[in-house]
XYZ file of C-alpha atoms in Angstrom:
68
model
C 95.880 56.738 47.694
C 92.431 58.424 47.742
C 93.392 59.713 51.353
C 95.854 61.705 49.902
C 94.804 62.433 46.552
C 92.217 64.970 47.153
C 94.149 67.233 50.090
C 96.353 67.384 47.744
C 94.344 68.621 44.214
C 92.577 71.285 47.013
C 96.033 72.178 47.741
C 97.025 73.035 44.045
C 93.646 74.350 43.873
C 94.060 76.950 46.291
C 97.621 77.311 44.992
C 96.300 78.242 41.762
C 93.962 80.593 43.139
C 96.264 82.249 44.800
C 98.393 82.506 42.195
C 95.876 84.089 40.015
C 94.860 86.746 42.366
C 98.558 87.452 42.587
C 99.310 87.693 39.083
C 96.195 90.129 38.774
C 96.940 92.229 41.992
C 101.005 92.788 41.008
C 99.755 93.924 37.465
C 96.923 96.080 38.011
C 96.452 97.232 42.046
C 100.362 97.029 43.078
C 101.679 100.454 41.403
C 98.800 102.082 42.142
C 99.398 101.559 46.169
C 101.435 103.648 48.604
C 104.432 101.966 49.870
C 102.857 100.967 53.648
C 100.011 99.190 51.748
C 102.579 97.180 49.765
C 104.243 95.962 52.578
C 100.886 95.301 54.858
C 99.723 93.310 51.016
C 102.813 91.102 51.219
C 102.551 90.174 54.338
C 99.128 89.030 54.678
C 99.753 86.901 51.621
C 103.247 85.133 52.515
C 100.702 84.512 55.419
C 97.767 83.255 53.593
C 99.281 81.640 50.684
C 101.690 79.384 53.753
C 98.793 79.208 56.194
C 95.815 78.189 53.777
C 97.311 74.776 52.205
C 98.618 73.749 55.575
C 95.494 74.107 57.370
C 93.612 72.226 54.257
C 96.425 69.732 54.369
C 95.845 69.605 58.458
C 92.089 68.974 58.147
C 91.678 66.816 55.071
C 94.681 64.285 56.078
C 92.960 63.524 59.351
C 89.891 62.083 57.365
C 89.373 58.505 58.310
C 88.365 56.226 55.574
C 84.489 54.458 55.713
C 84.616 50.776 57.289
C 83.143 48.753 55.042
């Protein structure tokens, strides 16, 4: 349970995060852009917002537990 536990609070973590810096670049930095720097800001984070989680996901699942 543990093994899986925290990969997966860092993963709503990040999520969050993400989400946050969204919410705050849509409402405040988005109208102000030209329309090649809206579609450069999408892509990189559909990119990072898939890529991030998996790769935290990748590295924290392959944790072995301490032998005791």
């Amino acid at each position: 349970m543990q093994r899986i536990l925290v990969p997966f609070l860092l993963t709503l973590l990040v999520a969050g995060i993400y989400f946050a810096i969204g919410y705050a670049l849509f409402v405040h930095v988005w109208p102000r852009l030209p329309a090649w720097a809206n579609v450069v800001l999408v892509v990189a984070l559909a990119l990072a917002f898939v890529l991030t989680p998996m790769f935290l996901l990748l590295k924290l699942g392959n944790m072995r537990p301490p032998r005791t």
